[in-house]
Short mmCIF file of C-alpha atoms in Angstrom, two decimals:
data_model
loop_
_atom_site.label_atom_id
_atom_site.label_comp_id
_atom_site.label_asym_id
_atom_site.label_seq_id
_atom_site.Cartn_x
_atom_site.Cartn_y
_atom_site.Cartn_z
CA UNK O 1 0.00 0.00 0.00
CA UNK O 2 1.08 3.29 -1.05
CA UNK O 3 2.30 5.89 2.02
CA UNK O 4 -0.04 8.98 2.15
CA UNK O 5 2.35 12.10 2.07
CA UNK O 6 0.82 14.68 4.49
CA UNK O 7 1.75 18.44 4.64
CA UNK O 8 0.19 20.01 7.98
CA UNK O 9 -0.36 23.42 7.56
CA UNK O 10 0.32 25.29 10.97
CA UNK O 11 2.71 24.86 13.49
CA UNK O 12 0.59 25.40 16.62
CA UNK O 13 -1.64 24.26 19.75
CA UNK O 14 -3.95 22.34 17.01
CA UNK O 15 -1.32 20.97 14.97
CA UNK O 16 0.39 19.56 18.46
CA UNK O 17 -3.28 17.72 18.63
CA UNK O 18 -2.95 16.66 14.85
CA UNK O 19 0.47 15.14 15.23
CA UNK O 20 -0.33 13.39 18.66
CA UNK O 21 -2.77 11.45 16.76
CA UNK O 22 -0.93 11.24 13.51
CA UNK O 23 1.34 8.99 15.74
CA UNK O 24 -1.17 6.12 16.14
CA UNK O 25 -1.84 6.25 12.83
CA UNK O 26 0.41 3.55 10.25
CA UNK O 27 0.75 4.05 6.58
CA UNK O 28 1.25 8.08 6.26
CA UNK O 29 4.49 10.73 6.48
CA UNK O 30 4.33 13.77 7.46
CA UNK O 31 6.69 15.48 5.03
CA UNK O 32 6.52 18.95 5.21
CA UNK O 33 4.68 21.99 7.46
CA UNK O 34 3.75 25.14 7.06
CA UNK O 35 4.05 27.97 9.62
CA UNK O 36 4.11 32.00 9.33
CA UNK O 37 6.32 32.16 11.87
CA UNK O 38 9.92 30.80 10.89
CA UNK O 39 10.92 29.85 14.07
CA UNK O 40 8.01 28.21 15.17
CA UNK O 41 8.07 26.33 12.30
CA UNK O 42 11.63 24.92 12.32
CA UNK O 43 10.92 23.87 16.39
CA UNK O 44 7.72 22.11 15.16
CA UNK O 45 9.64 20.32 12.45
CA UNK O 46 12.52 19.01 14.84
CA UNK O 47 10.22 18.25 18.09
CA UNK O 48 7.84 16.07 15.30
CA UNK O 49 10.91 15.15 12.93
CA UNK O 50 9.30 16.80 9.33
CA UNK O 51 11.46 17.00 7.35
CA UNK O 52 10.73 20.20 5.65
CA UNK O 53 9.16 23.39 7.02
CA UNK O 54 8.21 26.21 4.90
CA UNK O 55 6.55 30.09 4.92
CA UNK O 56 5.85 29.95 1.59
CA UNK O 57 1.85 28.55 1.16
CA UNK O 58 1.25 28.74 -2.24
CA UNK O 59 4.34 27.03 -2.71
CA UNK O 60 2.97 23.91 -0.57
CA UNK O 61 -0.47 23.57 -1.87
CA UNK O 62 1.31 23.86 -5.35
CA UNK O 63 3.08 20.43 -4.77
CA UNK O 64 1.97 17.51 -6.44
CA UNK O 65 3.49 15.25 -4.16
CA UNK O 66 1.41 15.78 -1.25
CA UNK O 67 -1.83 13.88 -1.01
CA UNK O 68 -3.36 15.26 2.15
CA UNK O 69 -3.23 18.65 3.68
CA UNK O 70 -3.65 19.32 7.37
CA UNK O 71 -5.40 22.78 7.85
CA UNK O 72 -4.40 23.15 11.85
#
């Protein structure tokens, strides 16, 4: 079975929630987030090992190698 590839979009109290449950959950990667905030966004990505964190939304929504989007 394929992996879904998700891409959560925030980096805060909800998103904490998302991942929590993400964790349970076999057969998906997160594989990149979103945050406004730079910082935020790199400490999200190390505490919930993404591999890629980005500021740039229209960038991540314009990937065609994500098959689910988180809106936290």
């Amino acid at each position: 079975m394929k992996r879904v590839s998700v891409a959560m979009i925030g980096s805060g109290f909800v998103a904490e929630f998302y991942m929590q449950g993400l964790a349970n959950v076999n057969g998906h990667e997160v594989v990149a987030n979103y945050s406004r905030s730079a910082g935020r966004g790199k400490g999200f990505a190390k505490k919930w090992r993404v591999p890629e964190t980005t500021s740039d939304l229209d960038g991540l929504i314009g990937r065609d190698d994500i098959d689910l989007y988180v809106i936290a």
